[in-house]
Each structure stands twice: as structure tokens, then as C-alpha cells.
mmCIF file of C-alpha atoms in Angstrom:
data_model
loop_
_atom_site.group_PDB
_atom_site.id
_atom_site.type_symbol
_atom_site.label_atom_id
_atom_site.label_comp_id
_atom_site.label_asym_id
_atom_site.label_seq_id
_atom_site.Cartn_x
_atom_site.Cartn_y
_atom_site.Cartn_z
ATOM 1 C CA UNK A 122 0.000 0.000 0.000
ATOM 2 C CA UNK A 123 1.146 3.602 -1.179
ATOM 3 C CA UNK A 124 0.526 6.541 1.670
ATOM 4 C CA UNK A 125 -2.218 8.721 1.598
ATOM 5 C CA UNK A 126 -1.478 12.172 -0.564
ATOM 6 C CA UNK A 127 -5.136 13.998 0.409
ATOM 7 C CA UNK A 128 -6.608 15.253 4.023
ATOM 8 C CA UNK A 129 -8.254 12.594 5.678
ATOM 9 C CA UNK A 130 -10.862 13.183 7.987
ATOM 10 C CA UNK A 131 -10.334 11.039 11.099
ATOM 11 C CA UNK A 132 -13.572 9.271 10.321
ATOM 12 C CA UNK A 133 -13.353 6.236 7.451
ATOM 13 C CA UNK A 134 -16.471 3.553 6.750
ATOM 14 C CA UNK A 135 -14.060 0.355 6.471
ATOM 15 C CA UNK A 136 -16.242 -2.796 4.331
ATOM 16 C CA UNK A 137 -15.376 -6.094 3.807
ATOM 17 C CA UNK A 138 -16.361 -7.623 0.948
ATOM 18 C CA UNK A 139 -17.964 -11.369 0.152
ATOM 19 C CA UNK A 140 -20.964 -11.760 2.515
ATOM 20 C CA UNK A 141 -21.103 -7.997 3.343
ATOM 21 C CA UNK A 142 -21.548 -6.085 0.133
ATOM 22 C CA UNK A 143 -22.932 -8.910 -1.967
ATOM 23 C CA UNK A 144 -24.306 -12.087 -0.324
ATOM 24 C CA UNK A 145 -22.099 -14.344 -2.398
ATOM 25 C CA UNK A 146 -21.257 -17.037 0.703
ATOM 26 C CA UNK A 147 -23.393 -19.541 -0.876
ATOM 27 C CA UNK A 148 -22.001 -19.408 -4.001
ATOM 28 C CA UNK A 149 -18.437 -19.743 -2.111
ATOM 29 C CA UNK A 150 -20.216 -22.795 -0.378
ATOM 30 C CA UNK A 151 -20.855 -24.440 -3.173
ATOM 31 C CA UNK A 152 -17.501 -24.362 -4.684
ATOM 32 C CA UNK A 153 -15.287 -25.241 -2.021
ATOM 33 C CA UNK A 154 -17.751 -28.483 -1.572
ATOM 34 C CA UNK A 155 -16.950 -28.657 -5.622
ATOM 35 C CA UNK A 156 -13.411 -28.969 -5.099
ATOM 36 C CA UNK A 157 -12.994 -30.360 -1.366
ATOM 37 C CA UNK A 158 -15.400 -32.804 -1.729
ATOM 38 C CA UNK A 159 -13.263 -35.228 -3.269
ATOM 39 C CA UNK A 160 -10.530 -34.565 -0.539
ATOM 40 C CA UNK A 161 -13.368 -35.697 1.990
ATOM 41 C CA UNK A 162 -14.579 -32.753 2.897
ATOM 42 C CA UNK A 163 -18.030 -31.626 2.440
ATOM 43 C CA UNK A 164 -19.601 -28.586 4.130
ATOM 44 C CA UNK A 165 -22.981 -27.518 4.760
ATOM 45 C CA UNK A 166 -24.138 -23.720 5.896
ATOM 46 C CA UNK A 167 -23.290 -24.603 9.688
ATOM 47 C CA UNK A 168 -19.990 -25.538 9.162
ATOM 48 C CA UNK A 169 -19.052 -23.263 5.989
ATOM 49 C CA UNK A 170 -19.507 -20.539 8.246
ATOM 50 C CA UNK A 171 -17.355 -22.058 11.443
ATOM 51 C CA UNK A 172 -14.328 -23.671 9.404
ATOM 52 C CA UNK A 173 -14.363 -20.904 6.068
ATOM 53 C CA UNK A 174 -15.871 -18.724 6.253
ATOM 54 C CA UNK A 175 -13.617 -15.299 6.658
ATOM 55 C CA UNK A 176 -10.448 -17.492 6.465
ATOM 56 C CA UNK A 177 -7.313 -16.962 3.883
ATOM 57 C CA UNK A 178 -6.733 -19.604 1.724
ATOM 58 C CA UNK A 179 -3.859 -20.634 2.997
ATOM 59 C CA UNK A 180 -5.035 -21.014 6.419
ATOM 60 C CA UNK A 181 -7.952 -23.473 4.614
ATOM 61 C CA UNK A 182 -5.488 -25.434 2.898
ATOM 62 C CA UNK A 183 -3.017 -25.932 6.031
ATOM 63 C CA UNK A 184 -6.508 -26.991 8.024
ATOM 64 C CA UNK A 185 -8.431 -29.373 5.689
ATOM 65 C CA UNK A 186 -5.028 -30.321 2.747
ATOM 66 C CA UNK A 187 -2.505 -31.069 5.816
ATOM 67 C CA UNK A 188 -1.084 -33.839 3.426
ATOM 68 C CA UNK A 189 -0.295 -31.701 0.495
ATOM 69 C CA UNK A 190 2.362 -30.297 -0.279
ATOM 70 C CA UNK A 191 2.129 -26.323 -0.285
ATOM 71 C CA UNK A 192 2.227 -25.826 -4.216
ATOM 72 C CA UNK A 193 -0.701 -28.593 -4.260
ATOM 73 C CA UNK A 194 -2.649 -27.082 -1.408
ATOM 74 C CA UNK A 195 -2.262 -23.434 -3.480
ATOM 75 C CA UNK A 196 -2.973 -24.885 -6.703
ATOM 76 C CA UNK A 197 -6.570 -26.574 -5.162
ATOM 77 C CA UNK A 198 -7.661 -23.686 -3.984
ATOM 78 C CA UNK A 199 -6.986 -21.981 -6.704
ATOM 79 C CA UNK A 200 -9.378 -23.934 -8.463
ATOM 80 C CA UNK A 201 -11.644 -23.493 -6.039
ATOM 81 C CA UNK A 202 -11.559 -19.624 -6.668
ATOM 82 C CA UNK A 203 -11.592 -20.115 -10.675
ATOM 83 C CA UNK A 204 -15.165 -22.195 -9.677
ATOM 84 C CA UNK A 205 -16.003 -19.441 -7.638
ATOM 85 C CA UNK A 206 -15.425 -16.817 -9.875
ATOM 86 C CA UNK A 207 -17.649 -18.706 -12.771
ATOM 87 C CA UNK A 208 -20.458 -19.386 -10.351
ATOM 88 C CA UNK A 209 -20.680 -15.429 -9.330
ATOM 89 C CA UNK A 210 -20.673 -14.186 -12.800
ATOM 90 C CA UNK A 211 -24.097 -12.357 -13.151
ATOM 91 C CA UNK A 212 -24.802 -12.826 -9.660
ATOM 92 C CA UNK A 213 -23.532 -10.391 -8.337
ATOM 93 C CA UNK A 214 -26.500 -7.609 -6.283
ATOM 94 C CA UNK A 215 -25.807 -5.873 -3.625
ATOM 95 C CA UNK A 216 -27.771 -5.843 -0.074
ATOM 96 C CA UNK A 217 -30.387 -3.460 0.295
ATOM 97 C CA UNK A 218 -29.313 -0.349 1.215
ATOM 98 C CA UNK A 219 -25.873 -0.229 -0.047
ATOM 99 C CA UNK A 220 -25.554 2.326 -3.052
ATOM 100 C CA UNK A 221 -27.716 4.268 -0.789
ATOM 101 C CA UNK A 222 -25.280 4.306 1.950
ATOM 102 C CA UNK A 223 -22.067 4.454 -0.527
ATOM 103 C CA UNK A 224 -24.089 7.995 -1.940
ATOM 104 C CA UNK A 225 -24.599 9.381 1.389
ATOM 105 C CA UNK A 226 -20.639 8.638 2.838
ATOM 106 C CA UNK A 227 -19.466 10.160 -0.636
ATOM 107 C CA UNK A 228 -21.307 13.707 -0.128
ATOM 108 C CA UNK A 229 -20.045 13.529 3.542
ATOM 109 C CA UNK A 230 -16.777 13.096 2.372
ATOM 110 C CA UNK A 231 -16.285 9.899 4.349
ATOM 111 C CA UNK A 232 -13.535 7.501 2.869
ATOM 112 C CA UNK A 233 -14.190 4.295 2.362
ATOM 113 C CA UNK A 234 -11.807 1.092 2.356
ATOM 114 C CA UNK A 235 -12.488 -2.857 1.105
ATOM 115 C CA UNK A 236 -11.041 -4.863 3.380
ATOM 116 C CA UNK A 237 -10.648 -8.767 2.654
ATOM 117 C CA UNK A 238 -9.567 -12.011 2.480
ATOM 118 C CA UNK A 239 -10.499 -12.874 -0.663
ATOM 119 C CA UNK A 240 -7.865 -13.087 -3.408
ATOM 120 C CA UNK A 241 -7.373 -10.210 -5.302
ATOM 121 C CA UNK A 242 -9.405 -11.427 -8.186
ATOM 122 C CA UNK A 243 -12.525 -12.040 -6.749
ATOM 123 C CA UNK A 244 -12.067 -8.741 -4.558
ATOM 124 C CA UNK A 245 -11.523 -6.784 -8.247
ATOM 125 C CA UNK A 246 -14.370 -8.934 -9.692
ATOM 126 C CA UNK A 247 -17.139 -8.006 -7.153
ATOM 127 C CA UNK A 248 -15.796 -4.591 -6.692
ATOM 128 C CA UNK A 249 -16.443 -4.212 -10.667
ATOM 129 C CA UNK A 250 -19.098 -6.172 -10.558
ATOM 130 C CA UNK A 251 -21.455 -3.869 -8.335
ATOM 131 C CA UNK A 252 -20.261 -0.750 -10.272
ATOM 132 C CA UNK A 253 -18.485 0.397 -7.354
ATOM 133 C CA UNK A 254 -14.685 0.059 -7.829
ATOM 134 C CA UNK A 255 -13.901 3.786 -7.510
ATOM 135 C CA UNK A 256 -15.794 4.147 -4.272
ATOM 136 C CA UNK A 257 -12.661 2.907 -2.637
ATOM 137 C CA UNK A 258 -9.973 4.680 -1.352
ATOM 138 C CA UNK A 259 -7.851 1.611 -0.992
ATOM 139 C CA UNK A 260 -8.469 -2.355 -1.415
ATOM 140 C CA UNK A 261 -6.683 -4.299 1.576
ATOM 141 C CA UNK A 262 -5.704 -7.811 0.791
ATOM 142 C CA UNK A 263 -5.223 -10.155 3.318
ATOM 143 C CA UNK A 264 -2.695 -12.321 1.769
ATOM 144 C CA UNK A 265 -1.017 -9.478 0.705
ATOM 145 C CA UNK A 266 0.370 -8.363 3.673
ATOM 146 C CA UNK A 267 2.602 -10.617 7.100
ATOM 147 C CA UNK A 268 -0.968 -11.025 8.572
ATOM 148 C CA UNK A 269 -4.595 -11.543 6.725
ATOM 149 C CA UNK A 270 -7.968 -11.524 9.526
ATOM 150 C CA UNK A 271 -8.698 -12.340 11.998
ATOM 151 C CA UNK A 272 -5.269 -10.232 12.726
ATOM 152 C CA UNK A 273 -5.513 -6.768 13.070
ATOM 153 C CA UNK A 274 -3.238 -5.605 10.691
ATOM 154 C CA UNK A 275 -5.607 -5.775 7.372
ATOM 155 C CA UNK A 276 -7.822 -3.433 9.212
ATOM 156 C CA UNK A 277 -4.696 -1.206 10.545
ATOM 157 C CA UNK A 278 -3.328 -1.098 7.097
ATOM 158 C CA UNK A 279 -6.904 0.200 5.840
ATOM 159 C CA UNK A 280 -7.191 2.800 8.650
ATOM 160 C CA UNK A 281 -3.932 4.152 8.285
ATOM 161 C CA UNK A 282 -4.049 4.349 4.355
ATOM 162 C CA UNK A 283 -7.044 7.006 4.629
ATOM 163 C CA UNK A 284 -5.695 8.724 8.145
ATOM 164 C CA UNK A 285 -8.796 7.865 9.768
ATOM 165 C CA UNK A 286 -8.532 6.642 13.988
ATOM 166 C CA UNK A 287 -10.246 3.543 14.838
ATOM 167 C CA UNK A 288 -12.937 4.950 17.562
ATOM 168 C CA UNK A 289 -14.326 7.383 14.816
ATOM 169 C CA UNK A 290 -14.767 4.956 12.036
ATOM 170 C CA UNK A 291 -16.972 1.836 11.796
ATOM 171 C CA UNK A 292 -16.466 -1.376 9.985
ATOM 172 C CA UNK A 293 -18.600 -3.532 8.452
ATOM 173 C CA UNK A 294 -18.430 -7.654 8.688
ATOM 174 C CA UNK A 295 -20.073 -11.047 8.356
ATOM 175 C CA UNK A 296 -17.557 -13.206 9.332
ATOM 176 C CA UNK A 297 -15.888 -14.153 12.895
ATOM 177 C CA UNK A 298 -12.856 -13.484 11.731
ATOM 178 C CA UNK A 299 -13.528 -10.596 9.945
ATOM 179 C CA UNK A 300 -15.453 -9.338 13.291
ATOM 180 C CA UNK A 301 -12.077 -9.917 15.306
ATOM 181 C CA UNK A 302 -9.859 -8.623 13.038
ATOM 182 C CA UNK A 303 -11.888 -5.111 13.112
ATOM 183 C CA UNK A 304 -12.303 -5.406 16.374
ATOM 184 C CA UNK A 305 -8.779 -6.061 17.202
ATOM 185 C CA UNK A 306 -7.831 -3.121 15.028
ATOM 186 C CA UNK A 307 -10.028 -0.598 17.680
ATOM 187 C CA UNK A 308 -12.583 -0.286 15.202
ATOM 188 C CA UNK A 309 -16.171 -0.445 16.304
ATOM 189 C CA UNK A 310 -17.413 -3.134 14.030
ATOM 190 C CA UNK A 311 -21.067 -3.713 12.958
ATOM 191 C CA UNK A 312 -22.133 -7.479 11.597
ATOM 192 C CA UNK A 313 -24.058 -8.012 8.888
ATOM 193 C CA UNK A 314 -26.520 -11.085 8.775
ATOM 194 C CA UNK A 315 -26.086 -12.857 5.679
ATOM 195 C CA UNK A 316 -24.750 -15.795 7.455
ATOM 196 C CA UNK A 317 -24.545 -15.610 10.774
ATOM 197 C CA UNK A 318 -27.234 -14.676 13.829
ATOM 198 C CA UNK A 319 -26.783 -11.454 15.956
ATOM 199 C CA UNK A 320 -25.758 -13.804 18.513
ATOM 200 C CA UNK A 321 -22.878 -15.067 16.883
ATOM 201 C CA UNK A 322 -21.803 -11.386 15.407
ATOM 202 C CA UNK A 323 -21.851 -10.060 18.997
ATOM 203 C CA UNK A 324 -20.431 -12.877 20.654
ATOM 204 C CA UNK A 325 -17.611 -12.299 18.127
ATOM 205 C CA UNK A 326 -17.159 -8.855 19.440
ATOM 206 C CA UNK A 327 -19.753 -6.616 16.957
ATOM 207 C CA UNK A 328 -21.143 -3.687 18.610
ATOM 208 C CA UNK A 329 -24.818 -4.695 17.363
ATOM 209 C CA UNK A 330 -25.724 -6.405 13.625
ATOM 210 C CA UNK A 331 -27.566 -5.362 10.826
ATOM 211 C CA UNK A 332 -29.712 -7.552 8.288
ATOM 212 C CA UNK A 333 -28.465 -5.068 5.471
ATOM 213 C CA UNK A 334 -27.914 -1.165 4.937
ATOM 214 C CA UNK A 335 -31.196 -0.225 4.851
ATOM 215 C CA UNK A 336 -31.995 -0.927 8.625
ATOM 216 C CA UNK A 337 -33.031 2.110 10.507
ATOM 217 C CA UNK A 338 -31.125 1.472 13.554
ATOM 218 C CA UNK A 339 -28.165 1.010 11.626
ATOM 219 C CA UNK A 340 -29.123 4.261 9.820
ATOM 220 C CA UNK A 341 -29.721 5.990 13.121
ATOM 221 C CA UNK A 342 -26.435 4.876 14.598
ATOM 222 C CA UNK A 343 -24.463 5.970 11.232
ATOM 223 C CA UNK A 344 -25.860 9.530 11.207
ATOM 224 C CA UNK A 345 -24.763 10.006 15.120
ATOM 225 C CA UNK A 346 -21.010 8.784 14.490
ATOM 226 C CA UNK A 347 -20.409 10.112 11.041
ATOM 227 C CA UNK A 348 -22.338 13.944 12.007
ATOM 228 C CA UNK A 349 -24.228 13.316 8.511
#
């Protein structure tokens, strides 16, 4: 990542991606049972979202390809992100709520950051795919740097690319590990429902969850900490 040449605010909106701005975790679900399956793996919603969900590939391959050799284990899940990336093709929406929200942080002059996982690929394909690439300030990649989530430092890099402090931005996450690497970061974090129950988002450390970005409360709360 390149510093920051502009005034930041102090204030950022910080998103991840897969399962936040486009519900695309089935379509992930579906793939890695494509190409794990034969390796005797096969996951269902439950499990997807306690053993994958949020987690860098190479994390997924040490776990569930322990007796492959690292180019192998790389080269798998590769494949599994070529199937992904042909199942999501025309698929991709985004929740309710979201170009609504994107419009209203861009006239507040709020920057906004991706943060992910996901390979650089998919994160460029759904980006483009929703029509909102240039939205972003900056696209974190997990992979990319010493430490993906649930580490802090994907988050940290995000923050510190746009100048903005952690207690006046918010983040935005569906995952566990996505939830603790926000958190982690200082970053009150809100979760976002596609997969997992308010219990699980909180219990993960989320200040409160959201079904999508048209929820009042969620509304409420964003107009009180961004002053829009």
C-alpha cells in the first residue's frame, strides 16, 4: 500500500467484501464443496460458516489439505476460486441499502476502504461487478500483507491508508474473523446477517448487527457517528 497524498478526515467507513456487500457465501459454499469434496470434505451452511468462512486460503489449505504439499494445497484452492469466480458471474447484487449508503458517505466526504480475504481477483471482480470500484480509497488484501484476519493488521493497514482513527470509524463484517480482526484493530465493528445470527456477530465482538444497509437502527447509529 502507497501513503495517503489527500486530508483525511479522522472518520473512514471500512467494508469487507464477500458476505457484506454482496451475499455471495453460498455461491463460495458451493464451490469449495466442488473442489474439497473429493478430498473428503463436504460442508454444509453450519460448518461453511465455522471452518471458512472469513479465512485466507492458505489457512484453509493448512486446516483441511494437511497432506499436500504447499504448491498442491495453493494450486486446489486456486481452483476453487476459478469455480467461484464462474459461479458469481451475473450474480452479483448488492444488499439493500448499499448504493444508498455508498451515496450518502461520498457527499459527507467519508472515505471508504475494502477490506478482505479474498484473493485479489474475486475482490476486483465483485468490486467491478457492483459498479463500485472507484468508491474505494484503498483495497486491503489479506494475503497481501505478514498477517490476513482475523489479525488486526488488514484493518490497521486500511485505517492508516485514509488517516482515519479507529474509535471514529466503523467497519462492516459477516464473518468471525472478519469481526475480530476489526475489532482487534479498535474499530467499532457492525455485523451483517447474511450468514450468521446477531448472537454469533456479537459474541464475536460486533457492537450490534444489521440484516443489510437499509436498517433504521443502523441508519440511526451511522448519522450520530459520522455527524451526517
Amino acid at each position: 500500500m502507497i501513503e495517503a497524498n489527500y486530508d483525511a478526515p479522522g472518520r473512514a467507513l471500512l467494508f469487507d467484501i464477500d458476505g457484506t456487500l454482496a451475499d455471495t457465501d453460498p455461491l463460495h459454499l458451493k464451490a469449495f464443496n466442488q473442489v474439497l469434496g473429493p478430498h473428503g470434505h463436504v460442508f454444509d451452511h453450519a460448518r461453511f460458516s465455522r471452518e471458512l468462512q472469513g479465512f485466507a486460503n492458505v489457512a484453509i489449505g493448512d486446516r483441511f489439505l494437511p497432506h499436500e504439499a504447499p504448491e498442491r494445497r495453493a494450486a486446489i484452492l486456486d481452483e476453487k476460486e476459478e469455480v467461484f469466480r464462474t459461479l458469481v458471474v451475473g450474480q452479483i447484487a448488492p444488499l439493500p441499502g448499499l448504493m444508498a449508503l455508498l451515496d450518502r458517505a461520498d457527499s459527507a466526504g467519508i472515505p471508504m476502504v475494502a477490506v478482505t480475504n479474498a484473493p485479489r481477483l474475486n475482490a476486483e471482480l465483485l468490486l467491478s461487478g457492483l459498479g463500485i470500484t472507484h468508491r474505494f480509497k484503498a483495497l486491503v488484501i489479506g494475503a497481501e500483507l505478514p498477517h490476513g484476519k482475523p489479525h488486526p493488521l488488514p484493518y490497521q493497514e486500511g485505517l492508516r491508508f485514509v488517516g482515519a482513527r479507529p474509535e471514529t470509524s466503523i467497519a462492516f463484517e459477516d464473518s468471525r474473523t472478519g469481526v475480530k480482526s476489526a475489532t482487534a484493530a479498535g474499530i467499532p465493528t457492525i455485523g451483517i446477517r447474511t450468514s450468521l445470527s446477531h448472537a454469533d456477530l456479537v459474541a464475536s465482538g460486533a457492537i450490534t448487527s444489521a440484516s443489510a444497509f437499509d436498517d433504521p437502527a443502523l441508519l440511526a447509529r451511522l448519522a450520530r457517528v459520522m455527524a451526517w
